[in-house]
């Protein structure tokens, strides 16, 4: 799009800030105004318009009008994304008859999200594979990314239509928090303010740690592999090919793990602990070997990251759904707060890491391996400590 790097950074920051603000607002609104179906449809419309128009017109990113157009479309997209995400998540406690069914729906939802990541990856690869100058993607490839956008948008809209048709007889079950308050049978069971419940902060911290671990790994694994390309051994070993394939391995392993988790017999807290151990083992491995890794070790580490990230994300969402269903809170508000902490932490973490990278000497050879080892390792440890507070100090009246 020929957008200057400073302008691109501003647009990305605008999207992150909008997403962070829109998430809790969307959660509160979805619980109290209208229906989840209406908000989900509205969010889908916003996402479709915003995402499509970003790639539909190739504006010159150097003028203020183009920046204003892109900013408006990004804001529209992020608001729509928040509405879709929160309304969809908040349907789980309403549709599920018990915690087991809630866990199944949560696991299936995460499995579908991993499939989406694989589809995007494969679509991008299929469209770009014939480009002889693939290593230098630039403005001349705009039409290729426009094609990718149309394919992905078409698949997404088709999935939404199937979703609406599949739930056509279940929409009456998706009662809002306001409707629950008006039901005399449940009126005395509903707490006045879920923010006064300590467990909401524990669950939020749990999900934040899980999501942050996965996000940081997906961002910095390619940079870590690129960092290794400066080594003569890495070039001989064909490490360049792993820059594309390692993230794909993480997606595939996450998909397989999510399917296996659907048949788990242990409690969510125990499963989360095992997932955290897998996550920490990957970080420790990177910390020990640094950049001196073979391709086999790289793929093994990717497997550990996929298992750990998938396990902790699924179980943290299951615990959140259990919390909502056990206490009668509005699902939108709870999911809005939980995901808000994730978005805020992710934005701050990436900003801090990049600022630190710019402050260090350019000759610092192991920066990204240190990020994967120490930052991701500490994040996994934080999740482990968070689940310990739920396991060792349960709050029985709050449903866990």
GROMACS .gro file of C-alpha atoms in nm, residues 30-392:
model
  363
   30UNK     CA    1  -2.456  -0.718   2.451
   31UNK     CA    2  -2.580  -0.819   2.798
   32UNK     CA    3  -2.823  -0.530   2.834
   33UNK     CA    4  -2.940  -0.414   2.491
   34UNK     CA    5  -3.098  -0.624   2.217
   35UNK     CA    6  -3.009  -0.987   2.149
   36UNK     CA    7  -2.684  -1.172   2.092
   37UNK     CA    8  -2.797  -1.269   1.742
   38UNK     CA    9  -2.854  -0.904   1.647
   39UNK     CA   10  -2.517  -0.795   1.786
   40UNK     CA   11  -2.339  -1.085   1.617
   41UNK     CA   12  -2.498  -0.994   1.283
   42UNK     CA   13  -2.405  -0.628   1.332
   43UNK     CA   14  -2.046  -0.719   1.412
   44UNK     CA   15  -2.029  -0.947   1.109
   45UNK     CA   16  -2.148  -0.661   0.888
   46UNK     CA   17  -1.888  -0.422   1.034
   47UNK     CA   18  -1.607  -0.674   0.991
   48UNK     CA   19  -1.707  -0.752   0.632
   49UNK     CA   20  -1.727  -0.387   0.531
   50UNK     CA   21  -1.412  -0.279   0.712
   51UNK     CA   22  -1.192  -0.569   0.601
   52UNK     CA   23  -1.315  -0.563   0.242
   53UNK     CA   24  -1.277  -0.190   0.186
   54UNK     CA   25  -0.924  -0.184   0.328
   55UNK     CA   26  -0.813  -0.399   0.034
   56UNK     CA   27  -1.078  -0.296  -0.218
   57UNK     CA   28  -0.922   0.040  -0.306
   58UNK     CA   29  -0.549   0.095  -0.344
   59UNK     CA   30  -0.508   0.444  -0.201
   60UNK     CA   31  -0.183   0.634  -0.178
   61UNK     CA   32  -0.095   0.603   0.188
   62UNK     CA   33   0.115   0.921   0.183
   63UNK     CA   34  -0.178   1.167   0.193
   64UNK     CA   35  -0.393   1.257   0.490
   65UNK     CA   36  -0.718   1.154   0.324
   66UNK     CA   37  -0.593   0.798   0.273
   67UNK     CA   38  -0.476   0.778   0.634
   68UNK     CA   39  -0.818   0.900   0.749
   69UNK     CA   40  -0.992   0.640   0.531
   70UNK     CA   41  -0.775   0.355   0.657
   71UNK     CA   42  -0.814   0.471   1.018
   72UNK     CA   43  -1.193   0.477   0.987
   73UNK     CA   44  -1.203   0.132   0.829
   74UNK     CA   45  -0.973  -0.014   1.094
   75UNK     CA   46  -1.188   0.131   1.372
   76UNK     CA   47  -1.501  -0.011   1.206
   77UNK     CA   48  -1.336  -0.352   1.172
   78UNK     CA   49  -1.216  -0.362   1.534
   79UNK     CA   50  -1.557  -0.263   1.672
   80UNK     CA   51  -1.716  -0.533   1.460
   81UNK     CA   52  -1.456  -0.786   1.573
   82UNK     CA   53  -1.529  -0.709   1.939
   83UNK     CA   54  -1.904  -0.751   1.884
   84UNK     CA   55  -1.862  -1.082   1.702
   85UNK     CA   56  -1.609  -1.224   1.949
   86UNK     CA   57  -1.795  -1.135   2.269
   87UNK     CA   58  -2.145  -1.219   2.144
   88UNK     CA   59  -2.021  -1.556   2.018
   89UNK     CA   60  -1.835  -1.642   2.341
   90UNK     CA   61  -2.128  -1.537   2.558
   91UNK     CA   62  -2.356  -1.783   2.375
   92UNK     CA   63  -2.167  -2.080   2.520
   93UNK     CA   64  -2.296  -2.060   2.881
   94UNK     CA   65  -2.651  -1.998   2.755
   95UNK     CA   66  -2.655  -2.291   2.512
   96UNK     CA   67  -2.478  -2.543   2.738
   97UNK     CA   68  -2.691  -2.754   2.972
   98UNK     CA   69  -2.399  -2.831   3.205
   99UNK     CA   70  -2.025  -2.778   3.246
  100UNK     CA   71  -1.936  -3.079   3.032
  101UNK     CA   72  -2.133  -2.944   2.739
  102UNK     CA   73  -1.984  -2.601   2.799
  103UNK     CA   74  -1.635  -2.750   2.782
  104UNK     CA   75  -1.723  -2.929   2.459
  105UNK     CA   76  -1.852  -2.611   2.295
  106UNK     CA   77  -1.547  -2.415   2.409
  107UNK     CA   78  -1.310  -2.679   2.275
  108UNK     CA   79  -1.494  -2.698   1.942
  109UNK     CA   80  -1.484  -2.320   1.914
  110UNK     CA   81  -1.108  -2.313   1.967
  111UNK     CA   82  -1.063  -2.599   1.721
  112UNK     CA   83  -1.255  -2.399   1.461
  113UNK     CA   84  -1.037  -2.093   1.525
  114UNK     CA   85  -0.724  -2.301   1.466
  115UNK     CA   86  -0.874  -2.434   1.142
  116UNK     CA   87  -0.932  -2.073   1.039
  117UNK     CA   88  -0.565  -1.997   1.099
  118UNK     CA   89  -0.463  -2.294   0.886
  119UNK     CA   90  -0.703  -2.189   0.607
  120UNK     CA   91  -0.560  -1.836   0.604
  121UNK     CA   92  -0.207  -1.975   0.598
  122UNK     CA   93  -0.281  -2.217   0.314
  123UNK     CA   94  -0.475  -1.956   0.115
  124UNK     CA   95  -0.190  -1.707   0.141
  125UNK     CA   96   0.061  -1.973   0.040
  126UNK     CA   97  -0.150  -2.083  -0.258
  127UNK     CA   98  -0.190  -1.727  -0.388
  128UNK     CA   99   0.174  -1.626  -0.337
  129UNK     CA  100   0.349  -1.951  -0.428
  130UNK     CA  101   0.379  -1.865  -0.800
  131UNK     CA  102   0.552  -1.537  -0.724
  132UNK     CA  103   0.915  -1.573  -0.829
  133UNK     CA  104   1.007  -1.278  -0.608
  134UNK     CA  105   0.830  -1.406  -0.298
  135UNK     CA  106   1.105  -1.290  -0.064
  136UNK     CA  107   1.040  -0.926  -0.162
  137UNK     CA  108   0.667  -0.872  -0.121
  138UNK     CA  109   0.574  -0.511  -0.195
  139UNK     CA  110   0.312  -0.274  -0.337
  140UNK     CA  111   0.315  -0.463  -0.667
  141UNK     CA  112   0.158  -0.760  -0.485
  142UNK     CA  113  -0.143  -0.558  -0.369
  143UNK     CA  114  -0.377  -0.738  -0.607
  144UNK     CA  115  -0.263  -1.074  -0.463
  145UNK     CA  116  -0.360  -0.972  -0.112
  146UNK     CA  117  -0.688  -0.836  -0.245
  147UNK     CA  118  -0.755  -1.182  -0.387
  148UNK     CA  119  -0.669  -1.339  -0.052
  149UNK     CA  120  -0.911  -1.097   0.116
  150UNK     CA  121  -1.200  -1.192  -0.114
  151UNK     CA  122  -1.139  -1.564  -0.061
  152UNK     CA  123  -1.119  -1.534   0.319
  153UNK     CA  124  -1.421  -1.304   0.338
  154UNK     CA  125  -1.626  -1.543   0.124
  155UNK     CA  126  -1.535  -1.838   0.345
  156UNK     CA  127  -1.617  -1.638   0.656
  157UNK     CA  128  -1.958  -1.526   0.534
  158UNK     CA  129  -2.043  -1.882   0.431
  159UNK     CA  130  -1.952  -2.004   0.780
  160UNK     CA  131  -2.170  -1.733   0.938
  161UNK     CA  132  -2.469  -1.837   0.727
  162UNK     CA  133  -2.423  -2.199   0.832
  163UNK     CA  134  -2.396  -2.083   1.194
  164UNK     CA  135  -2.726  -1.894   1.177
  165UNK     CA  136  -2.905  -2.182   1.007
  166UNK     CA  137  -2.767  -2.433   1.257
  167UNK     CA  138  -2.896  -2.232   1.554
  168UNK     CA  139  -3.230  -2.130   1.406
  169UNK     CA  140  -3.421  -2.329   1.670
  170UNK     CA  141  -3.202  -2.232   1.966
  171UNK     CA  142  -3.204  -1.850   1.961
  172UNK     CA  143  -3.474  -1.837   2.229
  173UNK     CA  144  -3.226  -1.995   2.472
  174UNK     CA  145  -2.982  -1.707   2.435
  175UNK     CA  146  -3.132  -1.490   2.705
  176UNK     CA  147  -2.961  -1.168   2.800
  177UNK     CA  148  -2.847  -1.072   3.147
  178UNK     CA  149  -3.132  -0.820   3.164
  179UNK     CA  150  -3.384  -1.094   3.086
  180UNK     CA  151  -3.236  -1.311   3.361
  181UNK     CA  152  -3.272  -1.024   3.608
  182UNK     CA  153  -3.639  -0.989   3.515
  183UNK     CA  154  -3.695  -1.359   3.589
  184UNK     CA  155  -3.809  -1.377   3.953
  185UNK     CA  156  -3.675  -1.732   3.984
  186UNK     CA  157  -3.319  -1.615   3.918
  187UNK     CA  158  -3.337  -1.263   4.057
  188UNK     CA  159  -3.198  -1.348   4.402
  189UNK     CA  160  -2.917  -1.559   4.255
  190UNK     CA  161  -2.760  -1.281   4.051
  191UNK     CA  162  -2.481  -1.077   4.213
  192UNK     CA  163  -2.509  -0.702   4.176
  193UNK     CA  164  -2.159  -0.642   4.046
  194UNK     CA  165  -1.933  -0.916   3.915
  195UNK     CA  166  -1.633  -0.682   3.944
  196UNK     CA  167  -1.658  -0.725   4.322
  197UNK     CA  168  -1.585  -1.095   4.277
  198UNK     CA  169  -1.216  -1.172   4.324
  199UNK     CA  170  -1.230  -1.475   4.099
  200UNK     CA  171  -1.299  -1.265   3.787
  201UNK     CA  172  -0.949  -1.121   3.821
  202UNK     CA  173  -0.798  -1.465   3.870
  203UNK     CA  174  -0.970  -1.598   3.560
  204UNK     CA  175  -0.872  -1.288   3.363
  205UNK     CA  176  -0.508  -1.329   3.465
  206UNK     CA  177  -0.526  -1.695   3.370
  207UNK     CA  178  -0.659  -1.626   3.021
  208UNK     CA  179  -0.425  -1.330   2.972
  209UNK     CA  180  -0.120  -1.545   3.046
  210UNK     CA  181  -0.239  -1.820   2.811
  211UNK     CA  182  -0.320  -1.585   2.527
  212UNK     CA  183  -0.007  -1.374   2.572
  213UNK     CA  184   0.214  -1.684   2.557
  214UNK     CA  185   0.060  -1.794   2.227
  215UNK     CA  186   0.061  -1.444   2.077
  216UNK     CA  187   0.425  -1.371   2.161
  217UNK     CA  188   0.539  -1.706   2.025
  218UNK     CA  189   0.357  -1.661   1.694
  219UNK     CA  190   0.502  -1.310   1.659
  220UNK     CA  191   0.861  -1.380   1.758
  221UNK     CA  192   0.924  -1.735   1.635
  222UNK     CA  193   0.968  -1.615   1.273
  223UNK     CA  194   1.197  -1.335   1.396
  224UNK     CA  195   1.392  -1.586   1.604
  225UNK     CA  196   1.437  -1.808   1.298
  226UNK     CA  197   1.538  -1.507   1.091
  227UNK     CA  198   1.787  -1.419   1.364
  228UNK     CA  199   1.946  -1.761   1.319
  229UNK     CA  200   1.995  -1.705   0.945
  230UNK     CA  201   2.305  -1.502   1.019
  231UNK     CA  202   2.475  -1.822   1.133
  232UNK     CA  203   2.660  -2.012   0.865
  233UNK     CA  204   2.540  -2.340   1.013
  234UNK     CA  205   2.179  -2.228   0.993
  235UNK     CA  206   2.207  -2.138   0.625
  236UNK     CA  207   2.359  -2.476   0.542
  237UNK     CA  208   2.088  -2.650   0.742
  238UNK     CA  209   1.819  -2.490   0.527
  239UNK     CA  210   1.674  -2.296   0.816
  240UNK     CA  211   1.509  -2.046   0.580
  241UNK     CA  212   1.239  -2.296   0.500
  242UNK     CA  213   1.144  -2.321   0.868
  243UNK     CA  214   1.040  -1.954   0.880
  244UNK     CA  215   0.723  -2.051   0.694
  245UNK     CA  216   0.673  -2.409   0.813
  246UNK     CA  217   0.729  -2.374   1.189
  247UNK     CA  218   0.422  -2.150   1.249
  248UNK     CA  219   0.222  -2.395   1.039
  249UNK     CA  220   0.340  -2.680   1.262
  250UNK     CA  221   0.225  -2.484   1.568
  251UNK     CA  222  -0.122  -2.447   1.412
  252UNK     CA  223  -0.148  -2.815   1.319
  253UNK     CA  224  -0.034  -2.934   1.662
  254UNK     CA  225  -0.279  -2.692   1.827
  255UNK     CA  226  -0.558  -2.836   1.613
  256UNK     CA  227  -0.474  -3.196   1.706
  257UNK     CA  228  -0.439  -3.104   2.074
  258UNK     CA  229  -0.777  -2.929   2.077
  259UNK     CA  230  -0.944  -3.242   1.938
  260UNK     CA  231  -0.777  -3.461   2.201
  261UNK     CA  232  -0.883  -3.220   2.477
  262UNK     CA  233  -1.245  -3.281   2.388
  263UNK     CA  234  -1.208  -3.631   2.537
  264UNK     CA  235  -1.023  -3.529   2.854
  265UNK     CA  236  -1.129  -3.683   3.186
  266UNK     CA  237  -0.925  -3.467   3.425
  267UNK     CA  238  -1.044  -3.134   3.561
  268UNK     CA  239  -0.963  -2.811   3.379
  269UNK     CA  240  -0.722  -2.700   3.651
  270UNK     CA  241  -0.514  -3.018   3.626
  271UNK     CA  242  -0.509  -3.005   3.246
  272UNK     CA  243  -0.403  -2.640   3.258
  273UNK     CA  244  -0.110  -2.730   3.483
  274UNK     CA  245   0.012  -2.989   3.233
  275UNK     CA  246  -0.029  -2.738   2.950
  276UNK     CA  247   0.178  -2.483   3.141
  277UNK     CA  248   0.454  -2.739   3.189
  278UNK     CA  249   0.467  -2.800   2.813
  279UNK     CA  250   0.482  -2.425   2.753
  280UNK     CA  251   0.759  -2.373   3.007
  281UNK     CA  252   0.960  -2.666   2.871
  282UNK     CA  253   0.966  -2.503   2.525
  283UNK     CA  254   1.094  -2.176   2.670
  284UNK     CA  255   1.355  -2.352   2.883
  285UNK     CA  256   1.474  -2.549   2.580
  286UNK     CA  257   1.521  -2.231   2.378
  287UNK     CA  258   1.698  -2.067   2.671
  288UNK     CA  259   1.946  -2.352   2.700
  289UNK     CA  260   2.034  -2.396   2.334
  290UNK     CA  261   1.994  -2.036   2.216
  291UNK     CA  262   2.050  -2.007   1.841
  292UNK     CA  263   2.243  -2.332   1.810
  293UNK     CA  264   1.946  -2.549   1.719
  294UNK     CA  265   1.888  -2.807   1.451
  295UNK     CA  266   1.571  -2.829   1.245
  296UNK     CA  267   1.457  -3.130   1.448
  297UNK     CA  268   1.490  -2.930   1.769
  298UNK     CA  269   1.303  -2.637   1.615
  299UNK     CA  270   1.009  -2.857   1.515
  300UNK     CA  271   1.009  -3.027   1.856
  301UNK     CA  272   0.994  -2.688   2.026
  302UNK     CA  273   0.712  -2.585   1.791
  303UNK     CA  274   0.525  -2.901   1.892
  304UNK     CA  275   0.564  -2.819   2.262
  305UNK     CA  276   0.443  -2.463   2.200
  306UNK     CA  277   0.140  -2.591   2.009
  307UNK     CA  278   0.047  -2.837   2.283
  308UNK     CA  279   0.103  -2.592   2.567
  309UNK     CA  280  -0.067  -2.295   2.403
  310UNK     CA  281  -0.371  -2.492   2.289
  311UNK     CA  282  -0.415  -2.666   2.624
  312UNK     CA  283  -0.394  -2.353   2.837
  313UNK     CA  284  -0.617  -2.146   2.607
  314UNK     CA  285  -0.893  -2.407   2.590
  315UNK     CA  286  -0.897  -2.477   2.963
  316UNK     CA  287  -0.884  -2.108   3.059
  317UNK     CA  288  -1.188  -2.042   2.839
  318UNK     CA  289  -1.362  -2.346   2.988
  319UNK     CA  290  -1.301  -2.209   3.338
  320UNK     CA  291  -1.442  -1.873   3.229
  321UNK     CA  292  -1.756  -2.037   3.089
  322UNK     CA  293  -1.795  -2.237   3.410
  323UNK     CA  294  -1.762  -1.917   3.611
  324UNK     CA  295  -2.034  -1.746   3.407
  325UNK     CA  296  -2.273  -2.041   3.418
  326UNK     CA  297  -2.223  -2.113   3.790
  327UNK     CA  298  -2.287  -1.755   3.900
  328UNK     CA  299  -2.544  -1.627   3.653
  329UNK     CA  300  -2.334  -1.331   3.544
  330UNK     CA  301  -2.390  -1.171   3.206
  331UNK     CA  302  -2.156  -1.365   2.978
  332UNK     CA  303  -2.084  -1.065   2.758
  333UNK     CA  304  -1.957  -0.852   3.046
  334UNK     CA  305  -1.736  -1.126   3.186
  335UNK     CA  306  -1.586  -1.222   2.850
  336UNK     CA  307  -1.541  -0.853   2.774
  337UNK     CA  308  -1.327  -0.801   3.085
  338UNK     CA  309  -1.134  -1.125   3.037
  339UNK     CA  310  -1.042  -1.053   2.676
  340UNK     CA  311  -0.973  -0.686   2.755
  341UNK     CA  312  -0.686  -0.788   2.984
  342UNK     CA  313  -0.544  -1.007   2.706
  343UNK     CA  314  -0.553  -0.731   2.445
  344UNK     CA  315  -0.408  -0.471   2.681
  345UNK     CA  316  -0.127  -0.699   2.798
  346UNK     CA  317  -0.042  -0.810   2.444
  347UNK     CA  318  -0.018  -0.454   2.318
  348UNK     CA  319   0.197  -0.340   2.609
  349UNK     CA  320   0.422  -0.645   2.590
  350UNK     CA  321   0.493  -0.609   2.217
  351UNK     CA  322   0.552  -0.235   2.257
  352UNK     CA  323   0.794  -0.292   2.547
  353UNK     CA  324   0.983  -0.567   2.363
  354UNK     CA  325   1.023  -0.359   2.048
  355UNK     CA  326   1.129  -0.055   2.251
  356UNK     CA  327   1.386  -0.268   2.430
  357UNK     CA  328   1.509  -0.409   2.101
  358UNK     CA  329   1.565  -0.058   1.965
  359UNK     CA  330   1.748   0.044   2.281
  360UNK     CA  331   1.995  -0.244   2.279
  361UNK     CA  332   2.315  -0.265   2.083
  362UNK     CA  333   2.260  -0.389   1.729
  363UNK     CA  334   2.525  -0.652   1.793
  364UNK     CA  335   2.313  -0.821   2.061
  365UNK     CA  336   2.298  -1.166   1.895
  366UNK     CA  337   2.031  -1.352   2.092
  367UNK     CA  338   1.755  -1.096   2.144
  368UNK     CA  339   1.462  -1.291   2.002
  369UNK     CA  340   1.574  -1.620   2.151
  370UNK     CA  341   1.586  -1.439   2.486
  371UNK     CA  342   1.232  -1.312   2.430
  372UNK     CA  343   1.105  -1.665   2.363
  373UNK     CA  344   1.300  -1.806   2.655
  374UNK     CA  345   1.247  -1.549   2.929
  375UNK     CA  346   0.940  -1.341   2.841
  376UNK     CA  347   0.734  -1.638   2.720
  377UNK     CA  348   0.869  -1.854   3.002
  378UNK     CA  349   0.770  -1.599   3.266
  379UNK     CA  350   0.428  -1.568   3.102
  380UNK     CA  351   0.376  -1.945   3.124
  381UNK     CA  352   0.490  -1.937   3.487
  382UNK     CA  353   0.241  -1.658   3.558
  383UNK     CA  354  -0.037  -1.878   3.421
  384UNK     CA  355   0.078  -2.166   3.640
  385UNK     CA  356   0.074  -1.944   3.949
  386UNK     CA  357  -0.273  -1.817   3.855
  387UNK     CA  358  -0.420  -2.165   3.825
  388UNK     CA  359  -0.262  -2.250   4.160
  389UNK     CA  360  -0.469  -1.977   4.328
  390UNK     CA  361  -0.784  -2.133   4.183
  391UNK     CA  362  -0.682  -2.486   4.275
  392UNK     CA  363  -0.547  -2.423   4.624
   0.00000   0.00000   0.00000
